[in-house]
mmCIF file of C-alpha atoms in Angstrom:
data_model
loop_
_atom_site.group_PDB
_atom_site.id
_atom_site.type_symbol
_atom_site.label_atom_id
_atom_site.label_comp_id
_atom_site.label_asym_id
_atom_site.label_seq_id
_atom_site.Cartn_x
_atom_site.Cartn_y
_atom_site.Cartn_z
ATOM 1 C CA UNK T 1 -0.057 0.044 0.009
ATOM 2 C CA UNK T 2 1.323 3.296 -0.808
ATOM 3 C CA UNK T 3 2.071 5.671 2.244
ATOM 4 C CA UNK T 4 -0.447 8.418 2.451
ATOM 5 C CA UNK T 5 0.306 11.760 3.964
ATOM 6 C CA UNK T 6 -0.967 13.397 7.154
ATOM 7 C CA UNK T 7 -3.405 15.460 5.178
ATOM 8 C CA UNK T 8 -4.851 12.540 3.506
ATOM 9 C CA UNK T 9 -5.277 10.699 6.808
ATOM 10 C CA UNK T 10 -7.021 13.560 8.289
ATOM 11 C CA UNK T 11 -9.464 13.703 5.545
ATOM 12 C CA UNK T 12 -10.229 10.018 6.000
ATOM 13 C CA UNK T 13 -10.730 10.393 9.867
ATOM 14 C CA UNK T 14 -12.851 13.390 9.179
ATOM 15 C CA UNK T 15 -15.145 11.351 6.983
ATOM 16 C CA UNK T 16 -15.210 8.678 9.603
ATOM 17 C CA UNK T 17 -16.357 10.960 12.487
ATOM 18 C CA UNK T 18 -18.708 13.171 10.595
ATOM 19 C CA UNK T 19 -22.541 13.360 11.361
ATOM 20 C CA UNK T 20 -24.303 10.818 9.583
ATOM 21 C CA UNK T 21 -27.486 10.876 7.642
ATOM 22 C CA UNK T 22 -30.440 8.517 7.855
ATOM 23 C CA UNK T 23 -30.877 5.769 5.015
ATOM 24 C CA UNK T 24 -33.911 4.919 3.045
ATOM 25 C CA UNK T 25 -36.621 3.164 5.101
ATOM 26 C CA UNK T 26 -36.825 -0.699 5.111
ATOM 27 C CA UNK T 27 -38.732 -2.969 7.524
ATOM 28 C CA UNK T 28 -37.732 -3.222 11.027
ATOM 29 C CA UNK T 29 -38.893 -3.968 14.710
ATOM 30 C CA UNK T 30 -37.953 -0.886 16.804
ATOM 31 C CA UNK T 31 -40.841 -0.241 19.228
ATOM 32 C CA UNK T 32 -40.368 3.530 19.426
ATOM 33 C CA UNK T 33 -40.473 4.537 15.829
ATOM 34 C CA UNK T 34 -36.769 4.087 15.090
ATOM 35 C CA UNK T 35 -36.179 1.557 12.585
ATOM 36 C CA UNK T 36 -33.215 -0.805 13.214
ATOM 37 C CA UNK T 37 -32.184 -0.896 9.439
ATOM 38 C CA UNK T 38 -32.724 2.854 8.967
ATOM 39 C CA UNK T 39 -30.178 4.070 11.513
ATOM 40 C CA UNK T 40 -26.570 4.208 11.286
ATOM 41 C CA UNK T 41 -25.020 2.208 14.403
ATOM 42 C CA UNK T 42 -21.256 2.268 15.174
ATOM 43 C CA UNK T 43 -21.112 -0.163 18.137
ATOM 44 C CA UNK T 44 -23.051 -3.302 19.313
ATOM 45 C CA UNK T 45 -22.092 -5.179 22.577
ATOM 46 C CA UNK T 46 -23.406 -8.087 24.373
ATOM 47 C CA UNK T 47 -24.021 -7.432 28.306
ATOM 48 C CA UNK T 48 -25.200 -10.726 29.781
ATOM 49 C CA UNK T 49 -28.619 -11.805 28.079
ATOM 50 C CA UNK T 50 -28.983 -8.414 26.274
ATOM 51 C CA UNK T 51 -27.666 -6.615 23.333
ATOM 52 C CA UNK T 52 -26.991 -2.682 23.088
ATOM 53 C CA UNK T 53 -26.159 -0.915 20.198
ATOM 54 C CA UNK T 54 -25.089 2.855 19.825
ATOM 55 C CA UNK T 55 -25.408 5.333 16.874
ATOM 56 C CA UNK T 56 -26.583 8.433 15.241
ATOM 57 C CA UNK T 57 -28.725 11.286 16.943
ATOM 58 C CA UNK T 58 -27.880 10.001 20.488
ATOM 59 C CA UNK T 59 -30.023 6.759 20.202
ATOM 60 C CA UNK T 60 -29.119 3.463 21.886
ATOM 61 C CA UNK T 61 -30.920 0.297 20.998
ATOM 62 C CA UNK T 62 -31.491 -2.628 23.443
ATOM 63 C CA UNK T 63 -32.564 -6.108 22.488
ATOM 64 C CA UNK T 64 -33.311 -8.788 25.038
ATOM 65 C CA UNK T 65 -33.784 -11.598 22.371
ATOM 66 C CA UNK T 66 -30.632 -11.748 20.523
ATOM 67 C CA UNK T 67 -31.667 -9.079 18.107
ATOM 68 C CA UNK T 68 -35.211 -10.293 16.857
ATOM 69 C CA UNK T 69 -36.762 -7.298 18.479
ATOM 70 C CA UNK T 70 -35.148 -3.883 19.536
ATOM 71 C CA UNK T 71 -35.927 -1.160 21.789
ATOM 72 C CA UNK T 72 -35.053 2.517 21.225
ATOM 73 C CA UNK T 73 -33.792 4.432 24.136
ATOM 74 C CA UNK T 74 -33.756 8.206 23.517
ATOM 75 C CA UNK T 75 -30.805 9.406 25.687
ATOM 76 C CA UNK T 76 -29.849 12.975 26.466
ATOM 77 C CA UNK T 77 -27.446 13.306 23.748
ATOM 78 C CA UNK T 78 -28.223 14.506 20.094
ATOM 79 C CA UNK T 79 -25.005 13.640 18.480
ATOM 80 C CA UNK T 80 -23.812 10.281 17.048
ATOM 81 C CA UNK T 81 -22.581 7.707 19.772
ATOM 82 C CA UNK T 82 -19.454 5.891 18.837
ATOM 83 C CA UNK T 83 -18.785 3.372 21.324
ATOM 84 C CA UNK T 84 -20.045 1.535 24.483
ATOM 85 C CA UNK T 85 -18.393 -0.323 27.408
ATOM 86 C CA UNK T 86 -20.051 -2.074 30.378
ATOM 87 C CA UNK T 87 -18.630 -3.093 33.869
ATOM 88 C CA UNK T 88 -21.517 -5.414 34.455
ATOM 89 C CA UNK T 89 -25.457 -5.885 33.655
ATOM 90 C CA UNK T 90 -26.123 -2.489 35.570
ATOM 91 C CA UNK T 91 -23.285 -0.031 34.839
ATOM 92 C CA UNK T 92 -22.304 1.277 31.374
ATOM 93 C CA UNK T 93 -20.631 4.146 29.686
ATOM 94 C CA UNK T 94 -21.536 5.612 26.120
ATOM 95 C CA UNK T 95 -19.417 8.134 24.222
ATOM 96 C CA UNK T 96 -19.832 10.070 20.990
ATOM 97 C CA UNK T 97 -19.306 13.100 18.892
ATOM 98 C CA UNK T 98 -19.213 16.378 20.534
ATOM 99 C CA UNK T 99 -17.189 15.091 23.396
ATOM 100 C CA UNK T 100 -20.406 13.201 24.467
ATOM 101 C CA UNK T 101 -20.289 10.923 27.656
ATOM 102 C CA UNK T 102 -23.331 9.074 28.959
ATOM 103 C CA UNK T 103 -23.614 6.809 31.880
ATOM 104 C CA UNK T 104 -26.010 4.053 32.858
ATOM 105 C CA UNK T 105 -26.560 2.459 36.242
ATOM 106 C CA UNK T 106 -29.841 0.477 35.766
ATOM 107 C CA UNK T 107 -28.937 -1.792 32.755
ATOM 108 C CA UNK T 108 -29.349 0.865 30.005
ATOM 109 C CA UNK T 109 -32.894 1.833 30.693
ATOM 110 C CA UNK T 110 -31.928 5.492 31.427
ATOM 111 C CA UNK T 111 -28.674 7.274 30.506
ATOM 112 C CA UNK T 112 -27.244 10.591 32.075
ATOM 113 C CA UNK T 113 -24.872 13.055 30.568
ATOM 114 C CA UNK T 114 -21.577 13.525 32.268
ATOM 115 C CA UNK T 115 -19.762 16.903 31.693
ATOM 116 C CA UNK T 116 -15.980 17.038 31.508
ATOM 117 C CA UNK T 117 -14.290 20.314 31.814
ATOM 118 C CA UNK T 118 -11.585 21.302 29.172
ATOM 119 C CA UNK T 119 -12.203 18.752 26.357
ATOM 120 C CA UNK T 120 -14.158 21.132 24.209
ATOM 121 C CA UNK T 121 -16.470 19.529 21.550
ATOM 122 C CA UNK T 122 -14.134 17.048 19.783
ATOM 123 C CA UNK T 123 -15.369 13.530 19.238
ATOM 124 C CA UNK T 124 -14.811 10.717 21.494
ATOM 125 C CA UNK T 125 -14.459 7.419 19.407
ATOM 126 C CA UNK T 126 -14.344 4.721 21.967
ATOM 127 C CA UNK T 127 -14.324 3.713 25.496
ATOM 128 C CA UNK T 128 -12.898 0.772 27.340
ATOM 129 C CA UNK T 129 -13.579 -0.710 30.885
ATOM 130 C CA UNK T 130 -10.377 -1.522 32.651
ATOM 131 C CA UNK T 131 -11.744 -3.338 35.771
ATOM 132 C CA UNK T 132 -13.112 -2.314 39.130
ATOM 133 C CA UNK T 133 -14.486 1.299 38.566
ATOM 134 C CA UNK T 134 -11.782 2.208 35.972
ATOM 135 C CA UNK T 135 -12.930 3.460 32.482
ATOM 136 C CA UNK T 136 -10.931 5.163 29.909
ATOM 137 C CA UNK T 137 -12.452 7.053 27.006
ATOM 138 C CA UNK T 138 -10.598 8.460 23.901
ATOM 139 C CA UNK T 139 -10.796 9.952 20.440
ATOM 140 C CA UNK T 140 -9.935 12.770 18.138
ATOM 141 C CA UNK T 141 -6.924 15.006 18.438
ATOM 142 C CA UNK T 142 -5.359 12.624 21.157
ATOM 143 C CA UNK T 143 -8.192 13.011 23.716
ATOM 144 C CA UNK T 144 -7.799 10.594 26.436
ATOM 145 C CA UNK T 145 -9.994 10.562 29.470
ATOM 146 C CA UNK T 146 -9.808 8.418 32.735
ATOM 147 C CA UNK T 147 -12.541 7.669 35.265
ATOM 148 C CA UNK T 148 -11.556 5.957 38.615
ATOM 149 C CA UNK T 149 -15.189 6.130 40.075
ATOM 150 C CA UNK T 150 -17.330 4.226 37.651
ATOM 151 C CA UNK T 151 -17.735 7.007 35.158
ATOM 152 C CA UNK T 152 -19.210 9.823 37.626
ATOM 153 C CA UNK T 153 -16.077 11.878 36.964
ATOM 154 C CA UNK T 154 -13.365 12.058 34.342
ATOM 155 C CA UNK T 155 -10.032 13.743 34.139
ATOM 156 C CA UNK T 156 -7.994 14.497 30.862
ATOM 157 C CA UNK T 157 -4.638 12.621 30.652
ATOM 158 C CA UNK T 158 -1.713 13.185 28.547
ATOM 159 C CA UNK T 159 -0.533 10.395 26.086
ATOM 160 C CA UNK T 160 3.143 10.689 24.826
ATOM 161 C CA UNK T 161 3.376 14.293 25.884
ATOM 162 C CA UNK T 162 1.312 17.466 25.566
ATOM 163 C CA UNK T 163 1.958 17.711 21.700
ATOM 164 C CA UNK T 164 0.366 14.243 21.035
ATOM 165 C CA UNK T 165 -2.619 14.740 18.534
ATOM 166 C CA UNK T 166 -3.235 11.447 16.854
ATOM 167 C CA UNK T 167 -6.849 10.458 16.647
ATOM 168 C CA UNK T 168 -7.157 7.348 19.021
ATOM 169 C CA UNK T 169 -9.439 4.470 17.706
ATOM 170 C CA UNK T 170 -9.134 1.837 20.227
ATOM 171 C CA UNK T 171 -7.447 1.137 23.729
ATOM 172 C CA UNK T 172 -7.317 -2.605 24.419
ATOM 173 C CA UNK T 173 -6.682 -4.127 27.921
ATOM 174 C CA UNK T 174 -4.393 -7.319 27.598
ATOM 175 C CA UNK T 175 -3.753 -8.631 31.099
ATOM 176 C CA UNK T 176 -2.012 -5.652 32.730
ATOM 177 C CA UNK T 177 -0.971 -3.883 29.673
ATOM 178 C CA UNK T 178 -2.849 -1.502 27.647
ATOM 179 C CA UNK T 179 -2.353 -1.141 23.607
ATOM 180 C CA UNK T 180 -3.466 2.016 21.768
ATOM 181 C CA UNK T 181 -4.224 1.867 18.073
ATOM 182 C CA UNK T 182 -4.647 5.063 16.179
ATOM 183 C CA UNK T 183 -3.702 7.510 13.323
ATOM 184 C CA UNK T 184 -0.857 7.294 11.050
ATOM 185 C CA UNK T 185 0.539 4.196 12.384
ATOM 186 C CA UNK T 186 0.120 5.031 15.857
ATOM 187 C CA UNK T 187 0.753 1.922 18.041
ATOM 188 C CA UNK T 188 1.400 2.378 21.751
ATOM 189 C CA UNK T 189 1.840 0.080 24.626
ATOM 190 C CA UNK T 190 1.327 0.990 28.626
ATOM 191 C CA UNK T 191 2.655 -1.316 31.280
ATOM 192 C CA UNK T 192 0.992 0.589 34.033
ATOM 193 C CA UNK T 193 -2.530 1.104 32.828
ATOM 194 C CA UNK T 194 -1.939 4.344 30.963
ATOM 195 C CA UNK T 195 0.497 6.247 33.427
ATOM 196 C CA UNK T 196 3.083 6.061 30.880
ATOM 197 C CA UNK T 197 3.141 5.087 27.238
ATOM 198 C CA UNK T 198 5.967 3.703 25.015
ATOM 199 C CA UNK T 199 5.764 3.837 21.216
ATOM 200 C CA UNK T 200 5.809 0.437 19.352
ATOM 201 C CA UNK T 201 7.437 0.114 15.927
ATOM 202 C CA UNK T 202 4.505 0.334 13.546
ATOM 203 C CA UNK T 203 4.328 -1.939 10.498
ATOM 204 C CA UNK T 204 3.107 0.629 8.350
ATOM 205 C CA UNK T 205 2.141 4.275 8.157
ATOM 206 C CA UNK T 206 -1.640 3.933 7.616
ATOM 207 C CA UNK T 207 -4.148 4.518 10.277
ATOM 208 C CA UNK T 208 -5.284 1.669 12.659
ATOM 209 C CA UNK T 209 -9.141 1.504 13.319
ATOM 210 C CA UNK T 210 -9.003 -1.347 15.870
ATOM 211 C CA UNK T 211 -7.210 -4.141 17.454
ATOM 212 C CA UNK T 212 -7.886 -7.324 19.317
ATOM 213 C CA UNK T 213 -6.340 -10.181 21.486
ATOM 214 C CA UNK T 214 -6.749 -13.913 19.760
ATOM 215 C CA UNK T 215 -7.727 -16.752 21.857
ATOM 216 C CA UNK T 216 -3.715 -17.964 22.093
ATOM 217 C CA UNK T 217 -2.930 -14.398 23.266
ATOM 218 C CA UNK T 218 -1.726 -12.943 19.974
ATOM 219 C CA UNK T 219 -2.584 -9.445 18.981
ATOM 220 C CA UNK T 220 -4.275 -8.216 15.814
ATOM 221 C CA UNK T 221 -4.120 -4.731 14.492
ATOM 222 C CA UNK T 222 -6.328 -3.606 11.533
ATOM 223 C CA UNK T 223 -7.262 -0.490 9.570
ATOM 224 C CA UNK T 224 -7.208 1.190 6.203
ATOM 225 C CA UNK T 225 -7.434 -0.683 2.634
ATOM 226 C CA UNK T 226 -7.449 -4.159 4.315
ATOM 227 C CA UNK T 227 -4.200 -3.741 6.358
ATOM 228 C CA UNK T 228 -4.068 -6.200 9.138
ATOM 229 C CA UNK T 229 -0.981 -7.421 11.230
ATOM 230 C CA UNK T 230 -0.497 -9.868 14.006
ATOM 231 C CA UNK T 231 1.987 -9.957 16.714
ATOM 232 C CA UNK T 232 3.221 -12.924 18.884
ATOM 233 C CA UNK T 233 5.310 -10.854 21.375
ATOM 234 C CA UNK T 234 2.937 -8.375 22.805
ATOM 235 C CA UNK T 235 3.513 -5.730 19.922
ATOM 236 C CA UNK T 236 7.217 -6.005 19.638
ATOM 237 C CA UNK T 237 7.233 -7.150 16.067
ATOM 238 C CA UNK T 238 4.231 -7.582 13.417
ATOM 239 C CA UNK T 239 3.517 -9.785 10.890
ATOM 240 C CA UNK T 240 1.482 -8.686 7.729
ATOM 241 C CA UNK T 241 -1.626 -10.971 7.195
ATOM 242 C CA UNK T 242 -2.400 -10.791 3.649
ATOM 243 C CA UNK T 243 -6.233 -10.165 2.686
ATOM 244 C CA UNK T 244 -7.533 -9.972 -0.728
ATOM 245 C CA UNK T 245 -9.682 -6.665 0.052
ATOM 246 C CA UNK T 246 -8.777 -2.953 -0.155
ATOM 247 C CA UNK T 247 -11.495 -1.637 2.121
ATOM 248 C CA UNK T 248 -11.021 -0.559 5.819
ATOM 249 C CA UNK T 249 -11.517 -2.982 8.625
ATOM 250 C CA UNK T 250 -13.451 -1.235 11.391
ATOM 251 C CA UNK T 251 -14.167 -3.809 14.052
ATOM 252 C CA UNK T 252 -13.887 -7.395 15.302
ATOM 253 C CA UNK T 253 -14.519 -10.023 17.727
ATOM 254 C CA UNK T 254 -13.350 -13.440 19.151
ATOM 255 C CA UNK T 255 -16.467 -15.813 18.901
ATOM 256 C CA UNK T 256 -17.183 -18.471 21.545
ATOM 257 C CA UNK T 257 -16.109 -21.139 19.438
ATOM 258 C CA UNK T 258 -12.396 -19.586 18.944
ATOM 259 C CA UNK T 259 -12.911 -18.172 15.637
ATOM 260 C CA UNK T 260 -12.285 -14.333 14.776
ATOM 261 C CA UNK T 261 -14.748 -12.150 13.035
ATOM 262 C CA UNK T 262 -13.523 -8.764 11.363
ATOM 263 C CA UNK T 263 -15.848 -6.517 9.561
ATOM 264 C CA UNK T 264 -15.307 -3.426 7.413
ATOM 265 C CA UNK T 265 -16.523 -1.299 4.466
ATOM 266 C CA UNK T 266 -18.486 -2.655 1.653
ATOM 267 C CA UNK T 267 -20.064 -5.221 3.892
ATOM 268 C CA UNK T 268 -16.670 -7.051 4.189
ATOM 269 C CA UNK T 269 -16.790 -10.150 6.687
ATOM 270 C CA UNK T 270 -13.418 -11.932 7.428
ATOM 271 C CA UNK T 271 -13.389 -15.195 9.390
ATOM 272 C CA UNK T 272 -10.563 -16.856 10.877
ATOM 273 C CA UNK T 273 -10.391 -20.480 12.049
ATOM 274 C CA UNK T 274 -6.479 -20.609 12.934
ATOM 275 C CA UNK T 275 -6.136 -17.751 15.647
ATOM 276 C CA UNK T 276 -5.699 -14.971 13.117
ATOM 277 C CA UNK T 277 -3.094 -16.443 10.785
ATOM 278 C CA UNK T 278 -5.290 -16.489 7.726
ATOM 279 C CA UNK T 279 -9.014 -15.334 6.892
ATOM 280 C CA UNK T 280 -11.555 -16.121 4.328
ATOM 281 C CA UNK T 281 -13.598 -13.263 3.115
ATOM 282 C CA UNK T 282 -17.089 -12.490 1.914
ATOM 283 C CA UNK T 283 -19.144 -9.505 1.357
ATOM 284 C CA UNK T 284 -21.988 -10.574 3.559
ATOM 285 C CA UNK T 285 -23.915 -7.360 4.152
ATOM 286 C CA UNK T 286 -24.980 -4.023 2.726
ATOM 287 C CA UNK T 287 -23.060 -0.920 3.239
ATOM 288 C CA UNK T 288 -20.037 -0.374 5.741
ATOM 289 C CA UNK T 289 -19.791 -2.457 8.859
ATOM 290 C CA UNK T 290 -18.517 -1.261 12.098
ATOM 291 C CA UNK T 291 -18.818 -4.167 14.657
ATOM 292 C CA UNK T 292 -20.083 -7.631 14.987
ATOM 293 C CA UNK T 293 -21.529 -9.744 17.737
ATOM 294 C CA UNK T 294 -22.406 -13.546 17.651
ATOM 295 C CA UNK T 295 -25.936 -14.601 18.393
ATOM 296 C CA UNK T 296 -27.384 -18.089 18.247
ATOM 297 C CA UNK T 297 -27.374 -19.417 14.750
ATOM 298 C CA UNK T 298 -25.322 -16.620 13.313
ATOM 299 C CA UNK T 299 -24.254 -13.249 13.963
ATOM 300 C CA UNK T 300 -25.404 -9.595 13.951
ATOM 301 C CA UNK T 301 -23.485 -6.556 12.382
ATOM 302 C CA UNK T 302 -24.193 -2.991 12.761
ATOM 303 C CA UNK T 303 -23.094 -0.106 10.383
ATOM 304 C CA UNK T 304 -24.541 2.340 7.848
ATOM 305 C CA UNK T 305 -27.415 0.366 7.204
ATOM 306 C CA UNK T 306 -28.393 -0.438 10.726
ATOM 307 C CA UNK T 307 -28.571 -3.804 12.224
ATOM 308 C CA UNK T 308 -28.063 -6.724 9.779
ATOM 309 C CA UNK T 309 -27.940 -10.595 10.254
ATOM 310 C CA UNK T 310 -25.080 -12.443 9.241
ATOM 311 C CA UNK T 311 -24.857 -16.351 8.589
ATOM 312 C CA UNK T 312 -21.825 -17.835 10.581
ATOM 313 C CA UNK T 313 -21.821 -21.581 10.141
ATOM 314 C CA UNK T 314 -21.403 -23.146 13.670
ATOM 315 C CA UNK T 315 -21.342 -19.893 15.515
ATOM 316 C CA UNK T 316 -22.532 -19.644 18.770
ATOM 317 C CA UNK T 317 -23.238 -16.687 21.035
ATOM 318 C CA UNK T 318 -20.326 -14.917 22.791
#
């Protein structure tokens, strides 16, 4: 892949975090007038027996029957929500555009807005639960926020110094370490849960949009134009995993049967049966996909065409 300049990366990231428009109407099962296939959704997570999805205009969708029916929850936010993280079946955090931070303590029935001084209105792109009452939220221009009181209050932290301004797409907890994936080849590792960060040698200069840990403990980092890399040594070195695809990879999950599922633009689904050493590809859905979760008999993916059902042979719910 040709190396892209910083200005090109910023254009692509601007498109990623721009406000989203509603798609043409298709049949759905939302009980509140919101159609599950007519709303842009950027994250989906399983919380016990329930599924939660977050997306445009501050909406959060909840399903108690593995996605057969959805309830729309109108939160205090009016901007696109980009990420969800739950500590348990009661406590959860949602983040989004315009420095949006939301908190629930009743299993997602009601959400309250949490203000943070000094972060302006830049987008938050993700949130990660670190254990106990510890969460981190992160996003555009190096914003990195930490809460140690279950999301009641947040403080802004520096990453690699005050001049760090890379967009942060994902913070992944692996044992006692944190791994940060971001813009323009940003790969960082923290041995002390974010107090200090070290830059890892990036295998390419394009942006990373996510990462995950494989069942064996290896790491995957994925991003633009089908770029996918695997590390067996906690990020010290990376191996290219060739994919016959030139679209961005946006999200991924390890399924309960040990397979790894990655999703991306143009409805791309990539499945691995060998701990992320190789992947089989299909264009399994309409539009771009941002995240996937397994359900009995298959999987659900969310993206710019709402919730879509995918067929995963022998997959079981995670």
